[in-house]
Short mmCIF file of C-alpha atoms in Angstrom, two decimals:
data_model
loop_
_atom_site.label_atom_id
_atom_site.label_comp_id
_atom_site.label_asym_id
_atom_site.label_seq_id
_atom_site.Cartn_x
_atom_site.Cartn_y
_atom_site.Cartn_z
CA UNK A 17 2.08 93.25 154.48
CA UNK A 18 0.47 94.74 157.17
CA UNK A 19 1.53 96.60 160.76
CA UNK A 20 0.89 93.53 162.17
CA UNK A 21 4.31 92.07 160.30
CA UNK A 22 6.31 94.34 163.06
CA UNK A 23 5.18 91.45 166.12
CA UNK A 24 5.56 88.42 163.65
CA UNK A 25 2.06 88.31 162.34
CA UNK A 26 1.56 88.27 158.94
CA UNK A 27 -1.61 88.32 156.36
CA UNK A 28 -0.82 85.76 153.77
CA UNK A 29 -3.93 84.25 152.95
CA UNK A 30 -4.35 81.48 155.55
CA UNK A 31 -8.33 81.26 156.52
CA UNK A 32 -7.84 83.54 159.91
CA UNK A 33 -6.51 86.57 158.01
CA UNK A 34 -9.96 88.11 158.46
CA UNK A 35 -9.94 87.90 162.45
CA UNK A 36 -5.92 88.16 162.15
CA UNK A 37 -5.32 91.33 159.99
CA UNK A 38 -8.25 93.10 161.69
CA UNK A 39 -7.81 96.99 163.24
CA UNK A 40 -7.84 97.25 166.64
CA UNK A 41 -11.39 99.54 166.95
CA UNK A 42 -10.92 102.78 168.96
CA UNK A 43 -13.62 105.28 169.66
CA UNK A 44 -13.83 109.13 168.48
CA UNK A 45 -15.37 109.87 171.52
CA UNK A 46 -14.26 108.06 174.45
CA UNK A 47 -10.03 108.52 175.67
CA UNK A 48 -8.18 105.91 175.79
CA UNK A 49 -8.38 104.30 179.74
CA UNK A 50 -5.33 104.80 181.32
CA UNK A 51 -4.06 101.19 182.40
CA UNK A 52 -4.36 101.52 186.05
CA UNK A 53 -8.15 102.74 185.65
CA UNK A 54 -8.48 99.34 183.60
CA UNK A 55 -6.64 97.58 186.22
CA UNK A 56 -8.58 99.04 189.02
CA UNK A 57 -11.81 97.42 187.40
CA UNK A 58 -10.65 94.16 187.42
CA UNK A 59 -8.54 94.30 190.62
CA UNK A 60 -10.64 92.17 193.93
CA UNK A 61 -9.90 95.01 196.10
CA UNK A 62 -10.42 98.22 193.71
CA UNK A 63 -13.63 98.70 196.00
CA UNK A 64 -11.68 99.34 199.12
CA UNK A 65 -11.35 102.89 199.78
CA UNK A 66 -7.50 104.19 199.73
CA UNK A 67 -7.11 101.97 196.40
CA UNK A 68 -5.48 105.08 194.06
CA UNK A 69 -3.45 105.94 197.36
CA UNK A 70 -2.08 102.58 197.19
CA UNK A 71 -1.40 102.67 193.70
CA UNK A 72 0.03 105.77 194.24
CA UNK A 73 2.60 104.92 197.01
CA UNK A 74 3.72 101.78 194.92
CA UNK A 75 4.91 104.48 192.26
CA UNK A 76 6.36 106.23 194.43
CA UNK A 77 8.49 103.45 195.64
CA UNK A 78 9.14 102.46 192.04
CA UNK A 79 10.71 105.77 191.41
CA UNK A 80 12.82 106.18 194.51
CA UNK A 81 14.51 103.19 193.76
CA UNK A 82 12.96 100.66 196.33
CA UNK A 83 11.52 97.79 195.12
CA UNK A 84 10.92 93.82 196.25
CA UNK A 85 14.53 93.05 197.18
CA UNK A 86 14.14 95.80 199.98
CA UNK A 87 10.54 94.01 200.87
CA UNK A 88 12.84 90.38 200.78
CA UNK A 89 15.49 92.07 202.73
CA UNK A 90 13.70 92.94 206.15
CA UNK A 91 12.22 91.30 209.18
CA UNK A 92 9.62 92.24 211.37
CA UNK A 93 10.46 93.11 215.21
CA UNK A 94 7.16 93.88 216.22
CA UNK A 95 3.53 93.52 215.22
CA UNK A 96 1.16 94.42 218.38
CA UNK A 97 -1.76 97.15 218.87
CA UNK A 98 0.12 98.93 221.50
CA UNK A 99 0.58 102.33 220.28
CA UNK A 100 2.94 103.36 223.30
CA UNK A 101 5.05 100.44 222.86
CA UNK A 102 4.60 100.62 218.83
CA UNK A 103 6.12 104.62 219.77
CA UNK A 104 8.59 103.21 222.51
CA UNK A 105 10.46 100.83 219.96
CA UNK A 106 10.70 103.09 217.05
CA UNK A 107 12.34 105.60 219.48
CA UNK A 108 14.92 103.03 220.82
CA UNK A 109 15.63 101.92 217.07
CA UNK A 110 16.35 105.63 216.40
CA UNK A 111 18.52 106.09 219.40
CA UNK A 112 20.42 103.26 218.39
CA UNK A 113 20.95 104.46 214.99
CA UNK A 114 18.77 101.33 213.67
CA UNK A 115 17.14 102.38 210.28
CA UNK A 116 13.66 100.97 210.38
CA UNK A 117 10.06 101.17 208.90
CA UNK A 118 6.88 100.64 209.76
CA UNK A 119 3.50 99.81 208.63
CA UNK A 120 0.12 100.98 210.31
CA UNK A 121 -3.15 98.79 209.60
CA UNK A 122 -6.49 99.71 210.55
CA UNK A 123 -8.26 95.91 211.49
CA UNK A 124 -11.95 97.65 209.89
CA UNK A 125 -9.73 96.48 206.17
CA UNK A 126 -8.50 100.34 205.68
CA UNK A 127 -5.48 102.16 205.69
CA UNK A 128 -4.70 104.56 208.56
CA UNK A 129 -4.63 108.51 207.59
CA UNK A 130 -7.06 108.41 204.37
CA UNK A 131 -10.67 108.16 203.47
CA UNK A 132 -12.86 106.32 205.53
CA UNK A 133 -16.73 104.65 206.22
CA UNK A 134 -18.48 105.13 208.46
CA UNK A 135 -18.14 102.19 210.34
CA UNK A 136 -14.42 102.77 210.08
CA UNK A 137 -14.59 105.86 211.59
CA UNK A 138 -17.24 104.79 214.42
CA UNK A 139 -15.95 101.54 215.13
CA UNK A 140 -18.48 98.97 215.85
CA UNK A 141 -20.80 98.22 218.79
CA UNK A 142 -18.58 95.84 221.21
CA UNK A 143 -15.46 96.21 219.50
CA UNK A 144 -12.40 97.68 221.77
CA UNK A 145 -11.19 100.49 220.02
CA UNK A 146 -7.44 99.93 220.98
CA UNK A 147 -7.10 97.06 218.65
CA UNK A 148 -8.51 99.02 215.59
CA UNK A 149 -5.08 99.07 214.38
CA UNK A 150 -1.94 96.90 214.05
CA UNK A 151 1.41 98.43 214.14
CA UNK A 152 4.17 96.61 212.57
CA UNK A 153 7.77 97.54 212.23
CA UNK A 154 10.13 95.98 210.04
CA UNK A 155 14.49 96.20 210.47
CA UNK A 156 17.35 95.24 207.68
CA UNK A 157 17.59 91.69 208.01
CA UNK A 158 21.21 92.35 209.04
CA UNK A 159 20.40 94.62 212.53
CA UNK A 160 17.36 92.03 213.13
CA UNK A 161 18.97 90.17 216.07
CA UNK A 162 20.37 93.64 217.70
CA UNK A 163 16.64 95.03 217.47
CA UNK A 164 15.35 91.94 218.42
CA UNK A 165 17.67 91.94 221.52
CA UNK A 166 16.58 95.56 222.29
CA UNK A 167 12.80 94.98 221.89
CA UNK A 168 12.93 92.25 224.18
CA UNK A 169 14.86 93.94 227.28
CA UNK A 170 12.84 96.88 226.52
CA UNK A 171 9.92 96.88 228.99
#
């Protein structure tokens, strides 16, 4: 019997017990690669700078207790480049006692506040630099029409 036996494989002769009953080969001089290091090779986006950081803040979430319910359990109340307006709302959501959050985007395909390129940083030739970045704050589903009501008359 082998340690295979423990996940309902066993080595009884059949014509595969070579390939079957085979040690998993591990090197004497290489660690062991953590699983998000492996994960970050194969992921389509591991490239993009402020990968770990993402990675990171998912953990984060993870341990505070948030997790995809609280994702399925908002709505958006505005998405717009307007940074005064972006600053405006989240101020009247506050006032109102409104609990919201919000997500920044830079347009160049990296997050706000971390490492950056170049052209991140320098924009590009023609480009207006207001709409760089997307602001986008999200409400419980349950105060959605109240903050919807108060973006709207807000001017």
């Amino acid at each position: 019997m082998s340690r295979l036996a423990g996940i309902g494989l066993k080595c009884d002769g059949n014509q595969y017990d070579d390939m079957i009953c085979m040690e998993h080969p591990t090197s004497r001089t290489h660690p062991r690669m953590k699983a998000v290091d492996r994960a970050a090779q194969f992921a389509p986006f591991a490239a993009l700078n402020g990968f770990e950081e993402a990675i990171r803040q998912a953990q984060e979430k993870n341990q505070g207790g948030q997790d995809m319910i609280t994702m399925l359990n908002r709505k958006s109340v505005y998405i717009g480049h307007d940074m005064k307006r972006f600053s405006e709302i989240r101020n009247l959501l506050a006032e109102e006692g409104i609990d919201y959050k919000y997500k920044v985007k830079n347009q160049m395909g990296e997050w706000s506040g971390e490492h950056g390129t170049v052209r991140s940083n320098m924009g590009m030739l023609g480009q207006d630099s207001s709409l760089d970045y997307e602001y986008e704050i999200f409400v419980h589903k349950d105060d959605y029409e109240k903050a919807g009501r108060l973006v709207e008359n807000l001017k």
